[in-house]
PDB file of C-alpha atoms and ligand atoms in Angstrom:
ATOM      1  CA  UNK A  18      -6.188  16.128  -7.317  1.00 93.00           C
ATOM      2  CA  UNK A  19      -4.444  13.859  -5.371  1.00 97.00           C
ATOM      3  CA  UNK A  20      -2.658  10.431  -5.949  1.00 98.00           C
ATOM      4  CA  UNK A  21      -1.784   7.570  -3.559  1.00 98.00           C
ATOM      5  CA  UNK A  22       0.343   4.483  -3.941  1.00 98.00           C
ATOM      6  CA  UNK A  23      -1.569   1.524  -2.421  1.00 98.00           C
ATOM      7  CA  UNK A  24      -0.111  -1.830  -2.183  1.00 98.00           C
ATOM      8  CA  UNK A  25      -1.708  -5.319  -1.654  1.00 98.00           C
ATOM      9  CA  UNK A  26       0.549  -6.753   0.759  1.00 98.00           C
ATOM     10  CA  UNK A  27       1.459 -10.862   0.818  1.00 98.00           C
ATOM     11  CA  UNK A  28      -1.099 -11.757   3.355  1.00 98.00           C
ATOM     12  CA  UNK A  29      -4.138 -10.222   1.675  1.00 98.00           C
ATOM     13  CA  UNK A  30      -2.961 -11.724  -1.916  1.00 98.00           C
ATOM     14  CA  UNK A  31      -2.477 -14.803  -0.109  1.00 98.00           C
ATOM     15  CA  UNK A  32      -5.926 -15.180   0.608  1.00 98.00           C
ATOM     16  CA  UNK A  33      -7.199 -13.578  -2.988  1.00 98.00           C
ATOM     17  CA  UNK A  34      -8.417  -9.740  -0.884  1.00 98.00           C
ATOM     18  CA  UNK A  35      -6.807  -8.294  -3.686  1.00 98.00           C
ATOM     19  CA  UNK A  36     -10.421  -7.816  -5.653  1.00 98.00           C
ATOM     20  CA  UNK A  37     -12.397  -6.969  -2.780  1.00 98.00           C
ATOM     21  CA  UNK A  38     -10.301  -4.344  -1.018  1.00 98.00           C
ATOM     22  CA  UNK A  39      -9.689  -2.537  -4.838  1.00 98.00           C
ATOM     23  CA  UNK A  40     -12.938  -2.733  -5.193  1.00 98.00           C
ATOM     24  CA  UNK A  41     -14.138  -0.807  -1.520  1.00 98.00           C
ATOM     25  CA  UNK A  42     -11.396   1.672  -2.848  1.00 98.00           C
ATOM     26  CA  UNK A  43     -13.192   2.201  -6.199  1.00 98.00           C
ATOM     27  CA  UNK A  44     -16.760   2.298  -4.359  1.00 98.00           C
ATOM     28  CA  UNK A  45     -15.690   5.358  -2.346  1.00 97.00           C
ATOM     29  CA  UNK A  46     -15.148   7.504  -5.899  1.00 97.00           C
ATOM     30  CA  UNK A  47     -11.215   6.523  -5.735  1.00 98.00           C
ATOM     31  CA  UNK A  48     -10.284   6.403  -9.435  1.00 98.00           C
ATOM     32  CA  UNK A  49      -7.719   3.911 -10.239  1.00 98.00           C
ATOM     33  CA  UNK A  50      -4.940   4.881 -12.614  1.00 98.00           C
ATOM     34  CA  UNK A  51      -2.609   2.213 -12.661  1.00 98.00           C
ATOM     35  CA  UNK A  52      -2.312  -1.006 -11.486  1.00 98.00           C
ATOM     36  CA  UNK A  53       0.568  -4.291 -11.842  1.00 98.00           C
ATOM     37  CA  UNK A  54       1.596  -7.100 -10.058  1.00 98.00           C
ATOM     38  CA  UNK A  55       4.814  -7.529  -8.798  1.00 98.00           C
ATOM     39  CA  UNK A  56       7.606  -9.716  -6.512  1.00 98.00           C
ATOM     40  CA  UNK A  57       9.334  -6.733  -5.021  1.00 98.00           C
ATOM     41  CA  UNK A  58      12.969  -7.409  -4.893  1.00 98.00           C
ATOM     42  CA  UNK A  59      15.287  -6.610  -1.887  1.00 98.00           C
ATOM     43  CA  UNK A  60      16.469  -3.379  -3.192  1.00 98.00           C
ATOM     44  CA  UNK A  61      12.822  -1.916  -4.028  1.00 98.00           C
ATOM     45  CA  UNK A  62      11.563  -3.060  -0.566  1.00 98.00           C
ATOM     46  CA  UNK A  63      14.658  -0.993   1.077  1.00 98.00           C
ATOM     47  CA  UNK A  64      13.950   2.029  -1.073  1.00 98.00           C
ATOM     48  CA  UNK A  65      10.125   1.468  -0.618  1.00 98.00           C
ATOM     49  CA  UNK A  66      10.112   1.425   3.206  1.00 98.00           C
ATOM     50  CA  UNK A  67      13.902   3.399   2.901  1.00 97.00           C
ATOM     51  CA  UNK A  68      12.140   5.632   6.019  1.00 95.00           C
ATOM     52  CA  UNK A  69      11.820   2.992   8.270  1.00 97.00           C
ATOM     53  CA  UNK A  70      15.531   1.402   7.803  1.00 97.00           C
ATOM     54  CA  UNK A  71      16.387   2.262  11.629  1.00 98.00           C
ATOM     55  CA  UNK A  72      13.015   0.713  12.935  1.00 98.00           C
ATOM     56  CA  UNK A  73      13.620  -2.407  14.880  1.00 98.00           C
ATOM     57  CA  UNK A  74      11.168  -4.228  12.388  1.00 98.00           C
ATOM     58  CA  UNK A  75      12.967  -3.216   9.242  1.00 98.00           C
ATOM     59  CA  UNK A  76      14.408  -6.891   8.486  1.00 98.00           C
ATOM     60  CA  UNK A  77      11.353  -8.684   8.997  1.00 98.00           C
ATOM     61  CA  UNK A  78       9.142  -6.004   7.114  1.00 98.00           C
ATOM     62  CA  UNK A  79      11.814  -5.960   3.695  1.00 98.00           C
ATOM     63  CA  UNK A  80      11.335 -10.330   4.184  1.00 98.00           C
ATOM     64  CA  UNK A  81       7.386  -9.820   4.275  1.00 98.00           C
ATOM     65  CA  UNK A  82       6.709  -8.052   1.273  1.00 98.00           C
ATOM     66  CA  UNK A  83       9.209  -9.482  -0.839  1.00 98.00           C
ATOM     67  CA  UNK A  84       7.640 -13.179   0.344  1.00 98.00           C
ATOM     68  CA  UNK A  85       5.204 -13.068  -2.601  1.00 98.00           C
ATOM     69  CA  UNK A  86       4.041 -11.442  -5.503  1.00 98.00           C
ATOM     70  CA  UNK A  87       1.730  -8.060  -4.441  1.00 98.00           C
ATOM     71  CA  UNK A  88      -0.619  -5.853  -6.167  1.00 98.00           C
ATOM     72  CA  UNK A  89       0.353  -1.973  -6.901  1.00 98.00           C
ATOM     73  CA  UNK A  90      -2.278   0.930  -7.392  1.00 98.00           C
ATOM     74  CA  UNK A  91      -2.088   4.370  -8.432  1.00 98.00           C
ATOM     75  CA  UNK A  92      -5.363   6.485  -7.030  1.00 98.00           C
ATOM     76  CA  UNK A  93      -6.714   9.387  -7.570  1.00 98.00           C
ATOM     77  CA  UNK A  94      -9.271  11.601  -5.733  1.00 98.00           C
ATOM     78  CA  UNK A  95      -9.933  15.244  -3.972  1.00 98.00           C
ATOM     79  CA  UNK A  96      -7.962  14.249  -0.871  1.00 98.00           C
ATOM     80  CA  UNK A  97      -7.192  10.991  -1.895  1.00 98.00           C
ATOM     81  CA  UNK A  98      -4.340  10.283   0.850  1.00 98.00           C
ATOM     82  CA  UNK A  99      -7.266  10.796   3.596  1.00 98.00           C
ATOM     83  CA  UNK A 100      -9.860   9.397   1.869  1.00 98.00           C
ATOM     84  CA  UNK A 101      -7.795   6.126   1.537  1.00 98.00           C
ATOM     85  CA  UNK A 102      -6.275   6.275   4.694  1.00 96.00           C
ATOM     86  CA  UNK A 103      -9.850   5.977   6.374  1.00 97.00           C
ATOM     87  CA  UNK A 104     -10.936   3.347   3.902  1.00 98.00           C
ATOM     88  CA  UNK A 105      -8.232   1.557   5.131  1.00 98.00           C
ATOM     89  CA  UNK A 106      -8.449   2.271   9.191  1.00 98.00           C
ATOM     90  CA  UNK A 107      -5.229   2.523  11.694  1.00 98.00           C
ATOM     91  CA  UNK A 108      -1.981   0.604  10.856  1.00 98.00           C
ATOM     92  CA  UNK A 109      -2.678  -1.741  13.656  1.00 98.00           C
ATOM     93  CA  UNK A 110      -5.481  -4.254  12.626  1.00 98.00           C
ATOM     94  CA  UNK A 111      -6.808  -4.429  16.571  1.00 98.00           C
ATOM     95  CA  UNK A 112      -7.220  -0.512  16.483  1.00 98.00           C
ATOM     96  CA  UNK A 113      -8.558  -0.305  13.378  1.00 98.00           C
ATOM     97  CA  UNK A 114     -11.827   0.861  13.299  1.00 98.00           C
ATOM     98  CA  UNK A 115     -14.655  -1.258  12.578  1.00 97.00           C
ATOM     99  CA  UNK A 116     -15.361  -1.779   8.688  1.00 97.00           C
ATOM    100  CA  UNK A 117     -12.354  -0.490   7.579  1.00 98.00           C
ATOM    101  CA  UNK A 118      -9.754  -3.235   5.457  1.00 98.00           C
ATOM    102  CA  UNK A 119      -7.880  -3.278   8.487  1.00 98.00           C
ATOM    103  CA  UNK A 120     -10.300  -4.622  10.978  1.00 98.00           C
ATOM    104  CA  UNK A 121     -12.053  -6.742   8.586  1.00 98.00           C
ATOM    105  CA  UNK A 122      -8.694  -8.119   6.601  1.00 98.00           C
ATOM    106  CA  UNK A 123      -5.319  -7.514   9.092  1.00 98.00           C
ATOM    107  CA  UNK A 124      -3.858 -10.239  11.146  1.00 98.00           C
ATOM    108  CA  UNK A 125      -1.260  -8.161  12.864  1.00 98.00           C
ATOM    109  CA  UNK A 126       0.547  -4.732  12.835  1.00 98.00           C
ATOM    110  CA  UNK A 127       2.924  -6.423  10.172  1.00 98.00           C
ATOM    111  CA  UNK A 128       0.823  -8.420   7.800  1.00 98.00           C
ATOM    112  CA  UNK A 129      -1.772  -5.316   7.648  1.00 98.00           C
ATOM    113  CA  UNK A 130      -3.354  -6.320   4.479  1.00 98.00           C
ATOM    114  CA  UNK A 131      -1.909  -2.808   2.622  1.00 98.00           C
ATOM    115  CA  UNK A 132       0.009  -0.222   2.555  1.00 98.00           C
ATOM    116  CA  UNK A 133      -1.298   3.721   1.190  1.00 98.00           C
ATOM    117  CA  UNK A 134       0.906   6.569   1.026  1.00 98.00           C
ATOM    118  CA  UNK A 135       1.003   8.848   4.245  1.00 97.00           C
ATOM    119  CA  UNK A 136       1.491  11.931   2.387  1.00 97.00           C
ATOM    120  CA  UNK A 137       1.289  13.851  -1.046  1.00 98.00           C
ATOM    121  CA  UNK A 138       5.128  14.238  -1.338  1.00 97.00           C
ATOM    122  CA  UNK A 139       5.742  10.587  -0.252  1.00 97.00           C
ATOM    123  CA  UNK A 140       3.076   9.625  -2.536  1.00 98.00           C
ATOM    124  CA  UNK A 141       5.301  10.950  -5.366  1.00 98.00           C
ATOM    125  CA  UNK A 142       8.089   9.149  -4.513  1.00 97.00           C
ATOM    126  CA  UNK A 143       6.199   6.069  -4.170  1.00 98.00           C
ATOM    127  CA  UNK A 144       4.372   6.188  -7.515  1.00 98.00           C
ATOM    128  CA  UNK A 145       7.731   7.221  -8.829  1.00 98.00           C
ATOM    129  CA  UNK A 146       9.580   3.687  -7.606  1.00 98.00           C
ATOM    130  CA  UNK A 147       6.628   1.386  -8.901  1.00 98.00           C
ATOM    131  CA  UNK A 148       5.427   3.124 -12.531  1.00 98.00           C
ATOM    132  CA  UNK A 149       6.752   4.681 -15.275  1.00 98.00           C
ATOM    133  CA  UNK A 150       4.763   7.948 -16.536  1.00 96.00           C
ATOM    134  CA  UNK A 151       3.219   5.826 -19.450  1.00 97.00           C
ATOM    135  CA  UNK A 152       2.150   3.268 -17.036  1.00 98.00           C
ATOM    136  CA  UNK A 153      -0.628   5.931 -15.751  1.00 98.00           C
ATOM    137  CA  UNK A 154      -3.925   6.576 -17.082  1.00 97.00           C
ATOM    138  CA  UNK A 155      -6.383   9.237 -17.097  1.00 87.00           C
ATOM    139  CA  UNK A 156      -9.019   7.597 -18.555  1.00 77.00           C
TER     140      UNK A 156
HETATM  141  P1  CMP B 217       2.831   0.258   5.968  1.00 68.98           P
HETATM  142  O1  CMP B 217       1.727   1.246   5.798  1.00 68.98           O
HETATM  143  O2  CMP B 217       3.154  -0.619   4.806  1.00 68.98           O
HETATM  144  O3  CMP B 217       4.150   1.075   6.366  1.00 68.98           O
HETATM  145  C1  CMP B 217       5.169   0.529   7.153  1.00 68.98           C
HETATM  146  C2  CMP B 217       4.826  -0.815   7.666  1.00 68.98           C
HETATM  147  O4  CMP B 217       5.604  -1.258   8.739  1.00 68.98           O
HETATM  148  C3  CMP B 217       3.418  -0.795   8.229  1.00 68.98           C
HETATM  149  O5  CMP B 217       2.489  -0.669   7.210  1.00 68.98           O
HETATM  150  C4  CMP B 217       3.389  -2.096   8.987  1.00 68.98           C
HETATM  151  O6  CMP B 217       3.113  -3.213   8.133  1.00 68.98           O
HETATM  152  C5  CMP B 217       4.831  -2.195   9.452  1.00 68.98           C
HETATM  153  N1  CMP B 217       4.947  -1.888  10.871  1.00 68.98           N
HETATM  154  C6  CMP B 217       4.683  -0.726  11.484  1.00 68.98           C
HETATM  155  N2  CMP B 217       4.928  -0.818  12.811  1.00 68.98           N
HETATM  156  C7  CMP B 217       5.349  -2.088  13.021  1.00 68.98           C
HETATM  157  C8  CMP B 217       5.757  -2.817  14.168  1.00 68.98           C
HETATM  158  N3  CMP B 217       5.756  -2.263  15.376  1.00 68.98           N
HETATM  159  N4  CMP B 217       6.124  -4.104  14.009  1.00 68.98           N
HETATM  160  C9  CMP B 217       6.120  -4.681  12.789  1.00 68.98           C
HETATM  161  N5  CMP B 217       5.743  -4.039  11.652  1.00 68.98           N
HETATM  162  C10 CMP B 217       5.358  -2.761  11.778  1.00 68.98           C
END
């Protein structure tokens, strides 16, 4: 089985997506394991997005999702980083394909609505810098 990090980013809990787009998540057979809100502070946005520190957006991105409080998941599924991944559609909103979060929810390459691990071993680390083991359910 595989497990995801996905994050609610500021402009989707801004306009209360954070129901719906769980929701589309669960409705594909996505089982949700854990789930908080959170203000990210400086230092986990840096380790968060730690792979993108010599990206010309870095700044900006660390000052986005540390702007308000977001939602984080833990999901589980057979080939759950896919699975989410198309749930979700491309990174850019306006090449996202249509009915995917993306091109329904984005605004812009930035304020993409969420974020889902891109990979099992970077799904580790993620899960590992939001929840403790005993913050994770198999229920
Ligand atoms: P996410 O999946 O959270 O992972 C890294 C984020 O960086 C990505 O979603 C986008 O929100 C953001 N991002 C990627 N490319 C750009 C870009 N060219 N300009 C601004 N933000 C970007």
């Amino acid at each position: 089985m595989e497990r995801s990090l996905v994050l609610i980013k500021p402009d989707a809990m801004e306009r209360g997506l954070g129901g719906i787009i769980i929701g589309r998540l669960q409705q594909q057979g996505l089982k949700l394991l854990a789930m908080k809100m959170l203000h990210m502070d400086k230092g986990l946005a840096e380790r968060h997005y730690a792979i993108h520190k010599d990206k010309p957006f870095f700044n900006s991105l660390v000052e986005y999702i540390t702007s308000t409080p977001i939602i984080a998941c833990v999901f589980e599924a057979e080939g759950a980083i896919d699975l989410i991944r198309q749930v979700m559609g491309a990174t850019d909103p306006a090449r996202a394909e249509t009915g995917t979060v993306r091109a329904d929810f984005g605004l812009d390459i930035q304020r993409n609505a969420t974020h889902a691990s891109d990979s099992v071993e970077n799904a580790h680390k993620e899960i590992e810098l939001f929840f403790t083991a005993d913050e994770i359910f198999d229920c």
